Amino acid sequence: MKKLSVGLKIQLVLAIILLIMLIVTCFYNKLLNYSEILAGITLLVMAYNNQKEYKRKAMTAIYAVVGLLIMVFAIVRIING
């Protein structure tokens, strides 16, 4: 069995944490912005893994742009209160 690279391990951990955060967000809505930031970080890690591990350039750009947009909108909402 092939060993998982560090990037894939980070992606796995972030995906599990994101899933837990989304479940908690259903009961405590104030964590929504932080869940979105975590989703953006997860998408950026996915973009990195697509580029380095799988050599898929088209999806890399999509993951990176969507991840950055999600993070920017969440940060703006946090700043504006």
PDB file of N, CA and C in Angstrom:
ATOM      1  N   MET A   1       0.839  -1.178   0.000  1.00  0.00           N
ATOM      2  CA  MET A   1       0.000   0.000   0.000  1.00  0.00           C
ATOM      3  C   MET A   1       0.885   1.242   0.000  1.00  0.00           C
ATOM      4  N   LYS A   2       0.518   2.200  -0.816  1.00  0.00           N
ATOM      5  CA  LYS A   2       1.294   3.426  -0.933  1.00  0.00           C
ATOM      6  C   LYS A   2       1.074   4.320   0.294  1.00  0.00           C
ATOM      7  N   LYS A   3       2.157   4.906   0.782  1.00  0.00           N
ATOM      8  CA  LYS A   3       2.064   5.810   1.920  1.00  0.00           C
ATOM      9  C   LYS A   3       1.425   7.126   1.489  1.00  0.00           C
ATOM     10  N   LEU A   4       0.674   7.719   2.401  1.00  0.00           N
ATOM     11  CA  LEU A   4       0.090   9.026   2.142  1.00  0.00           C
ATOM     12  C   LEU A   4       1.150  10.103   2.321  1.00  0.00           C
ATOM     13  N   SER A   5       1.158  11.067   1.421  1.00  0.00           N
ATOM     14  CA  SER A   5       2.088  12.182   1.561  1.00  0.00           C
ATOM     15  C   SER A   5       1.592  13.113   2.668  1.00  0.00           C
ATOM     16  N   VAL A   6       2.442  14.030   3.050  1.00  0.00           N
ATOM     17  CA  VAL A   6       2.098  14.968   4.118  1.00  0.00           C
ATOM     18  C   VAL A   6       0.903  15.825   3.705  1.00  0.00           C
ATOM     19  N   GLY A   7       0.878  16.262   2.446  1.00  0.00           N
ATOM     20  CA  GLY A   7      -0.228  17.082   1.963  1.00  0.00           C
ATOM     21  C   GLY A   7      -1.559  16.365   2.043  1.00  0.00           C
ATOM     22  N   LEU A   8      -1.565  15.085   1.694  1.00  0.00           N
ATOM     23  CA  LEU A   8      -2.809  14.316   1.763  1.00  0.00           C
ATOM     24  C   LEU A   8      -3.233  14.062   3.206  1.00  0.00           C
ATOM     25  N   LYS A   9      -2.259  13.881   4.100  1.00  0.00           N
ATOM     26  CA  LYS A   9      -2.592  13.716   5.519  1.00  0.00           C
ATOM     27  C   LYS A   9      -3.211  14.992   6.085  1.00  0.00           C
ATOM     28  N   ILE A  10      -2.637  16.129   5.707  1.00  0.00           N
ATOM     29  CA  ILE A  10      -3.187  17.411   6.157  1.00  0.00           C
ATOM     30  C   ILE A  10      -4.599  17.594   5.615  1.00  0.00           C
ATOM     31  N   GLN A  11      -4.802  17.236   4.347  1.00  0.00           N
ATOM     32  CA  GLN A  11      -6.131  17.340   3.752  1.00  0.00           C
ATOM     33  C   GLN A  11      -7.132  16.453   4.481  1.00  0.00           C
ATOM     34  N   LEU A  12      -6.733  15.262   4.840  1.00  0.00           N
ATOM     35  CA  LEU A  12      -7.610  14.343   5.565  1.00  0.00           C
ATOM     36  C   LEU A  12      -7.990  14.908   6.927  1.00  0.00           C
ATOM     37  N   VAL A  13      -7.005  15.413   7.656  1.00  0.00           N
ATOM     38  CA  VAL A  13      -7.269  15.978   8.987  1.00  0.00           C
ATOM     39  C   VAL A  13      -8.180  17.199   8.874  1.00  0.00           C
ATOM     40  N   LEU A  14      -7.908  18.076   7.903  1.00  0.00           N
ATOM     41  CA  LEU A  14      -8.745  19.259   7.726  1.00  0.00           C
ATOM     42  C   LEU A  14     -10.174  18.886   7.344  1.00  0.00           C
ATOM     43  N   ALA A  15     -10.329  17.874   6.512  1.00  0.00           N
ATOM     44  CA  ALA A  15     -11.672  17.442   6.109  1.00  0.00           C
ATOM     45  C   ALA A  15     -12.451  16.890   7.300  1.00  0.00           C
ATOM     46  N   ILE A  16     -11.789  16.145   8.158  1.00  0.00           N
ATOM     47  CA  ILE A  16     -12.455  15.610   9.352  1.00  0.00           C
ATOM     48  C   ILE A  16     -12.840  16.741  10.304  1.00  0.00           C
ATOM     49  N   ILE A  17     -11.919  17.673  10.525  1.00  0.00           N
ATOM     50  CA  ILE A  17     -12.217  18.816  11.397  1.00  0.00           C
ATOM     51  C   ILE A  17     -13.350  19.650  10.808  1.00  0.00           C
ATOM     52  N   LEU A  18     -13.336  19.836   9.480  1.00  0.00           N
ATOM     53  CA  LEU A  18     -14.396  20.603   8.826  1.00  0.00           C
ATOM     54  C   LEU A  18     -15.746  19.921   8.993  1.00  0.00           C
ATOM     55  N   LEU A  19     -15.787  18.629   8.857  1.00  0.00           N
ATOM     56  CA  LEU A  19     -17.036  17.891   9.042  1.00  0.00           C
ATOM     57  C   LEU A  19     -17.569  18.068  10.465  1.00  0.00           C
ATOM     58  N   ILE A  20     -16.684  17.985  11.441  1.00  0.00           N
ATOM     59  CA  ILE A  20     -17.085  18.190  12.837  1.00  0.00           C
ATOM     60  C   ILE A  20     -17.578  19.624  13.048  1.00  0.00           C
ATOM     61  N   MET A  21     -16.857  20.589  12.469  1.00  0.00           N
ATOM     62  CA  MET A  21     -17.250  21.997  12.604  1.00  0.00           C
ATOM     63  C   MET A  21     -18.618  22.253  11.976  1.00  0.00           C
ATOM     64  N   LEU A  22     -18.886  21.631  10.836  1.00  0.00           N
ATOM     65  CA  LEU A  22     -20.178  21.831  10.182  1.00  0.00           C
ATOM     66  C   LEU A  22     -21.318  21.253  11.017  1.00  0.00           C
ATOM     67  N   ILE A  23     -21.079  20.142  11.668  1.00  0.00           N
ATOM     68  CA  ILE A  23     -22.099  19.565  12.550  1.00  0.00           C
ATOM     69  C   ILE A  23     -22.329  20.472  13.751  1.00  0.00           C
ATOM     70  N   VAL A  24     -21.249  20.980  14.346  1.00  0.00           N
ATOM     71  CA  VAL A  24     -21.377  21.888  15.489  1.00  0.00           C
ATOM     72  C   VAL A  24     -22.061  23.187  15.066  1.00  0.00           C
ATOM     73  N   THR A  25     -21.781  23.655  13.848  1.00  0.00           N
ATOM     74  CA  THR A  25     -22.374  24.890  13.348  1.00  0.00           C
ATOM     75  C   THR A  25     -23.890  24.781  13.230  1.00  0.00           C
ATOM     76  N   CYS A  26     -24.395  23.579  13.009  1.00  0.00           N
ATOM     77  CA  CYS A  26     -25.853  23.391  12.956  1.00  0.00           C
ATOM     78  C   CYS A  26     -26.507  23.771  14.280  1.00  0.00           C
ATOM     79  N   PHE A  27     -25.799  23.624  15.377  1.00  0.00           N
ATOM     80  CA  PHE A  27     -26.345  23.916  16.697  1.00  0.00           C
ATOM     81  C   PHE A  27     -25.885  25.268  17.245  1.00  0.00           C
ATOM     82  N   TYR A  28     -24.766  25.771  16.745  1.00  0.00           N
ATOM     83  CA  TYR A  28     -24.196  27.020  17.245  1.00  0.00           C
ATOM     84  C   TYR A  28     -23.788  27.865  16.040  1.00  0.00           C
ATOM     85  N   ASN A  29     -24.715  28.719  15.574  1.00  0.00           N
ATOM     86  CA  ASN A  29     -24.554  29.443  14.315  1.00  0.00           C
ATOM     87  C   ASN A  29     -23.394  30.433  14.293  1.00  0.00           C
ATOM     88  N   LYS A  30     -22.902  30.837  15.436  1.00  0.00           N
ATOM     89  CA  LYS A  30     -21.826  31.827  15.463  1.00  0.00           C
ATOM     90  C   LYS A  30     -20.514  31.282  14.906  1.00  0.00           C
ATOM     91  N   LEU A  31     -20.411  29.983  14.757  1.00  0.00           N
ATOM     92  CA  LEU A  31     -19.190  29.379  14.216  1.00  0.00           C
ATOM     93  C   LEU A  31     -19.194  29.277  12.696  1.00  0.00           C
ATOM     94  N   LEU A  32     -20.237  29.788  12.041  1.00  0.00           N
ATOM     95  CA  LEU A  32     -20.346  29.650  10.591  1.00  0.00           C
ATOM     96  C   LEU A  32     -19.176  30.293   9.859  1.00  0.00           C
ATOM     97  N   ASN A  33     -18.786  31.497  10.261  1.00  0.00           N
ATOM     98  CA  ASN A  33     -17.680  32.173   9.580  1.00  0.00           C
ATOM     99  C   ASN A  33     -16.374  31.394   9.727  1.00  0.00           C
ATOM    100  N   TYR A  34     -16.151  30.831  10.893  1.00  0.00           N
ATOM    101  CA  TYR A  34     -14.927  30.070  11.115  1.00  0.00           C
ATOM    102  C   TYR A  34     -14.952  28.748  10.347  1.00  0.00           C
ATOM    103  N   SER A  35     -16.134  28.180  10.206  1.00  0.00           N
ATOM    104  CA  SER A  35     -16.263  26.971   9.389  1.00  0.00           C
ATOM    105  C   SER A  35     -15.967  27.282   7.928  1.00  0.00           C
ATOM    106  N   GLU A  36     -16.400  28.453   7.476  1.00  0.00           N
ATOM    107  CA  GLU A  36     -16.124  28.843   6.097  1.00  0.00           C
ATOM    108  C   GLU A  36     -14.635  29.089   5.875  1.00  0.00           C
ATOM    109  N   ILE A  37     -13.965  29.683   6.848  1.00  0.00           N
ATOM    110  CA  ILE A  37     -12.515  29.877   6.726  1.00  0.00           C
ATOM    111  C   ILE A  37     -11.818  28.526   6.663  1.00  0.00           C
ATOM    112  N   LEU A  38     -12.238  27.599   7.496  1.00  0.00           N
ATOM    113  CA  LEU A  38     -11.661  26.257   7.475  1.00  0.00           C
ATOM    114  C   LEU A  38     -11.939  25.568   6.140  1.00  0.00           C
ATOM    115  N   ALA A  39     -13.126  25.777   5.577  1.00  0.00           N
ATOM    116  CA  ALA A  39     -13.441  25.209   4.261  1.00  0.00           C
ATOM    117  C   ALA A  39     -12.532  25.806   3.193  1.00  0.00           C
ATOM    118  N   GLY A  40     -12.266  27.104   3.288  1.00  0.00           N
ATOM    119  CA  GLY A  40     -11.358  27.742   2.337  1.00  0.00           C
ATOM    120  C   GLY A  40      -9.945  27.196   2.441  1.00  0.00           C
ATOM    121  N   ILE A  41      -9.472  26.996   3.655  1.00  0.00           N
ATOM    122  CA  ILE A  41      -8.137  26.425   3.855  1.00  0.00           C
ATOM    123  C   ILE A  41      -8.087  25.001   3.310  1.00  0.00           C
ATOM    124  N   THR A  42      -9.150  24.239   3.544  1.00  0.00           N
ATOM    125  CA  THR A  42      -9.211  22.870   3.025  1.00  0.00           C
ATOM    126  C   THR A  42      -9.158  22.868   1.504  1.00  0.00           C
ATOM    127  N   LEU A  43      -9.876  23.793   0.876  1.00  0.00           N
ATOM    128  CA  LEU A  43      -9.844  23.869  -0.585  1.00  0.00           C
ATOM    129  C   LEU A  43      -8.463  24.276  -1.100  1.00  0.00           C
ATOM    130  N   LEU A  44      -7.778  25.144  -0.382  1.00  0.00           N
ATOM    131  CA  LEU A  44      -6.419  25.517  -0.796  1.00  0.00           C
ATOM    132  C   LEU A  44      -5.466  24.329  -0.690  1.00  0.00           C
ATOM    133  N   VAL A  45      -5.614  23.535   0.354  1.00  0.00           N
ATOM    134  CA  VAL A  45      -4.790  22.328   0.490  1.00  0.00           C
ATOM    135  C   VAL A  45      -5.141  21.333  -0.610  1.00  0.00           C
ATOM    136  N   MET A  46      -6.429  21.238  -0.952  1.00  0.00           N
ATOM    137  CA  MET A  46      -6.827  20.363  -2.050  1.00  0.00           C
ATOM    138  C   MET A  46      -6.216  20.828  -3.368  1.00  0.00           C
ATOM    139  N   ALA A  47      -6.162  22.139  -3.576  1.00  0.00           N
ATOM    140  CA  ALA A  47      -5.540  22.675  -4.789  1.00  0.00           C
ATOM    141  C   ALA A  47      -4.058  22.317  -4.829  1.00  0.00           C
ATOM    142  N   TYR A  48      -3.392  22.450  -3.692  1.00  0.00           N
ATOM    143  CA  TYR A  48      -1.974  22.086  -3.621  1.00  0.00           C
ATOM    144  C   TYR A  48      -1.776  20.607  -3.941  1.00  0.00           C
ATOM    145  N   ASN A  49      -2.598  19.759  -3.354  1.00  0.00           N
ATOM    146  CA  ASN A  49      -2.471  18.322  -3.602  1.00  0.00           C
ATOM    147  C   ASN A  49      -2.787  17.970  -5.048  1.00  0.00           C
ATOM    148  N   ASN A  50      -3.757  18.649  -5.641  1.00  0.00           N
ATOM    149  CA  ASN A  50      -4.055  18.412  -7.053  1.00  0.00           C
ATOM    150  C   ASN A  50      -2.855  18.752  -7.921  1.00  0.00           C
ATOM    151  N   GLN A  51      -2.178  19.826  -7.590  1.00  0.00           N
ATOM    152  CA  GLN A  51      -1.026  20.252  -8.387  1.00  0.00           C
ATOM    153  C   GLN A  51       0.166  19.325  -8.183  1.00  0.00           C
ATOM    154  N   LYS A  52       0.476  18.998  -6.944  1.00  0.00           N
ATOM    155  CA  LYS A  52       1.691  18.232  -6.646  1.00  0.00           C
ATOM    156  C   LYS A  52       1.513  16.726  -6.775  1.00  0.00           C
ATOM    157  N   GLU A  53       0.386  16.211  -6.311  1.00  0.00           N
ATOM    158  CA  GLU A  53       0.199  14.758  -6.280  1.00  0.00           C
ATOM    159  C   GLU A  53      -0.412  14.219  -7.567  1.00  0.00           C
ATOM    160  N   TYR A  54      -1.465  14.885  -8.044  1.00  0.00           N
ATOM    161  CA  TYR A  54      -2.248  14.323  -9.136  1.00  0.00           C
ATOM    162  C   TYR A  54      -1.990  14.991 -10.481  1.00  0.00           C
ATOM    163  N   LYS A  55      -1.268  16.114 -10.489  1.00  0.00           N
ATOM    164  CA  LYS A  55      -0.907  16.838 -11.717  1.00  0.00           C
ATOM    165  C   LYS A  55      -2.132  17.274 -12.519  1.00  0.00           C
ATOM    166  N   ARG A  56      -3.204  17.670 -11.847  1.00  0.00           N
ATOM    167  CA  ARG A  56      -4.415  18.165 -12.505  1.00  0.00           C
ATOM    168  C   ARG A  56      -4.439  19.681 -12.391  1.00  0.00           C
ATOM    169  N   LYS A  57      -4.105  20.349 -13.457  1.00  0.00           N
ATOM    170  CA  LYS A  57      -3.976  21.801 -13.388  1.00  0.00           C
ATOM    171  C   LYS A  57      -5.312  22.527 -13.456  1.00  0.00           C
ATOM    172  N   ALA A  58      -6.286  21.985 -14.171  1.00  0.00           N
ATOM    173  CA  ALA A  58      -7.569  22.688 -14.320  1.00  0.00           C
ATOM    174  C   ALA A  58      -8.294  22.797 -12.979  1.00  0.00           C
ATOM    175  N   MET A  59      -8.389  21.712 -12.256  1.00  0.00           N
ATOM    176  CA  MET A  59      -9.094  21.732 -10.973  1.00  0.00           C
ATOM    177  C   MET A  59      -8.311  22.498  -9.910  1.00  0.00           C
ATOM    178  N   THR A  60      -7.007  22.568 -10.060  1.00  0.00           N
ATOM    179  CA  THR A  60      -6.188  23.306  -9.099  1.00  0.00           C
ATOM    180  C   THR A  60      -6.622  24.763  -9.041  1.00  0.00           C
ATOM    181  N   ALA A  61      -6.789  25.376 -10.191  1.00  0.00           N
ATOM    182  CA  ALA A  61      -7.192  26.784 -10.236  1.00  0.00           C
ATOM    183  C   ALA A  61      -8.587  26.975  -9.651  1.00  0.00           C
ATOM    184  N   ILE A  62      -9.488  26.067  -9.960  1.00  0.00           N
ATOM    185  CA  ILE A  62     -10.858  26.181  -9.445  1.00  0.00           C
ATOM    186  C   ILE A  62     -10.866  26.072  -7.924  1.00  0.00           C
ATOM    187  N   TYR A  63     -10.177  25.070  -7.379  1.00  0.00           N
ATOM    188  CA  TYR A  63     -10.119  24.909  -5.925  1.00  0.00           C
ATOM    189  C   TYR A  63      -9.492  26.130  -5.261  1.00  0.00           C
ATOM    190  N   ALA A  64      -8.413  26.645  -5.835  1.00  0.00           N
ATOM    191  CA  ALA A  64      -7.717  27.783  -5.238  1.00  0.00           C
ATOM    192  C   ALA A  64      -8.591  29.035  -5.247  1.00  0.00           C
ATOM    193  N   VAL A  65      -9.238  29.315  -6.364  1.00  0.00           N
ATOM    194  CA  VAL A  65     -10.070  30.519  -6.465  1.00  0.00           C
ATOM    195  C   VAL A  65     -11.275  30.425  -5.535  1.00  0.00           C
ATOM    196  N   VAL A  66     -11.959  29.296  -5.535  1.00  0.00           N
ATOM    197  CA  VAL A  66     -13.128  29.134  -4.663  1.00  0.00           C
ATOM    198  C   VAL A  66     -12.704  29.198  -3.194  1.00  0.00           C
ATOM    199  N   GLY A  67     -11.588  28.575  -2.847  1.00  0.00           N
ATOM    200  CA  GLY A  67     -11.097  28.621  -1.473  1.00  0.00           C
ATOM    201  C   GLY A  67     -10.781  30.031  -1.019  1.00  0.00           C
ATOM    202  N   LEU A  68     -10.108  30.792  -1.872  1.00  0.00           N
ATOM    203  CA  LEU A  68      -9.787  32.178  -1.525  1.00  0.00           C
ATOM    204  C   LEU A  68     -11.043  33.032  -1.403  1.00  0.00           C
ATOM    205  N   LEU A  69     -11.993  32.857  -2.319  1.00  0.00           N
ATOM    206  CA  LEU A  69     -13.233  33.635  -2.251  1.00  0.00           C
ATOM    207  C   LEU A  69     -14.011  33.341  -0.972  1.00  0.00           C
ATOM    208  N   ILE A  70     -14.122  32.085  -0.619  1.00  0.00           N
ATOM    209  CA  ILE A  70     -14.834  31.720   0.610  1.00  0.00           C
ATOM    210  C   ILE A  70     -14.156  32.356   1.816  1.00  0.00           C
ATOM    211  N   MET A  71     -12.835  32.298   1.860  1.00  0.00           N
ATOM    212  CA  MET A  71     -12.109  32.868   3.000  1.00  0.00           C
ATOM    213  C   MET A  71     -12.263  34.385   3.056  1.00  0.00           C
ATOM    214  N   VAL A  72     -12.166  35.052   1.918  1.00  0.00           N
ATOM    215  CA  VAL A  72     -12.278  36.513   1.897  1.00  0.00           C
ATOM    216  C   VAL A  72     -13.663  36.950   2.368  1.00  0.00           C
ATOM    217  N   PHE A  73     -14.722  36.311   1.850  1.00  0.00           N
ATOM    218  CA  PHE A  73     -16.074  36.685   2.266  1.00  0.00           C
ATOM    219  C   PHE A  73     -16.294  36.427   3.756  1.00  0.00           C
ATOM    220  N   ALA A  74     -15.762  35.343   4.272  1.00  0.00           N
ATOM    221  CA  ALA A  74     -15.918  35.046   5.698  1.00  0.00           C
ATOM    222  C   ALA A  74     -15.161  36.061   6.553  1.00  0.00           C
ATOM    223  N   ILE A  75     -13.960  36.414   6.146  1.00  0.00           N
ATOM    224  CA  ILE A  75     -13.165  37.388   6.905  1.00  0.00           C
ATOM    225  C   ILE A  75     -13.828  38.759   6.879  1.00  0.00           C
ATOM    226  N   VAL A  76     -14.375  39.152   5.730  1.00  0.00           N
ATOM    227  CA  VAL A  76     -15.074  40.439   5.638  1.00  0.00           C
ATOM    228  C   VAL A  76     -16.286  40.450   6.564  1.00  0.00           C
ATOM    229  N   ARG A  77     -17.032  39.342   6.626  1.00  0.00           N
ATOM    230  CA  ARG A  77     -18.181  39.272   7.532  1.00  0.00           C
ATOM    231  C   ARG A  77     -17.746  39.337   8.992  1.00  0.00           C
ATOM    232  N   ILE A  78     -16.602  38.735   9.320  1.00  0.00           N
ATOM    233  CA  ILE A  78     -16.101  38.802  10.699  1.00  0.00           C
ATOM    234  C   ILE A  78     -15.713  40.232  11.051  1.00  0.00           C
ATOM    235  N   ILE A  79     -15.038  40.912  10.130  1.00  0.00           N
ATOM    236  CA  ILE A  79     -14.598  42.286  10.382  1.00  0.00           C
ATOM    237  C   ILE A  79     -15.793  43.227  10.521  1.00  0.00           C
ATOM    238  N   ASN A  80     -16.793  43.050   9.665  1.00  0.00           N
ATOM    239  CA  ASN A  80     -17.966  43.931   9.702  1.00  0.00           C
ATOM    240  C   ASN A  80     -18.918  43.614  10.849  1.00  0.00           C
ATOM    241  N   GLY A  81     -18.718  42.488  11.476  1.00  0.00           N
ATOM    242  CA  GLY A  81     -19.536  42.143  12.636  1.00  0.00           C
ATOM    243  C   GLY A  81     -20.789  41.518  12.206  1.00  0.00           C
TER     244      GLY A  81
END
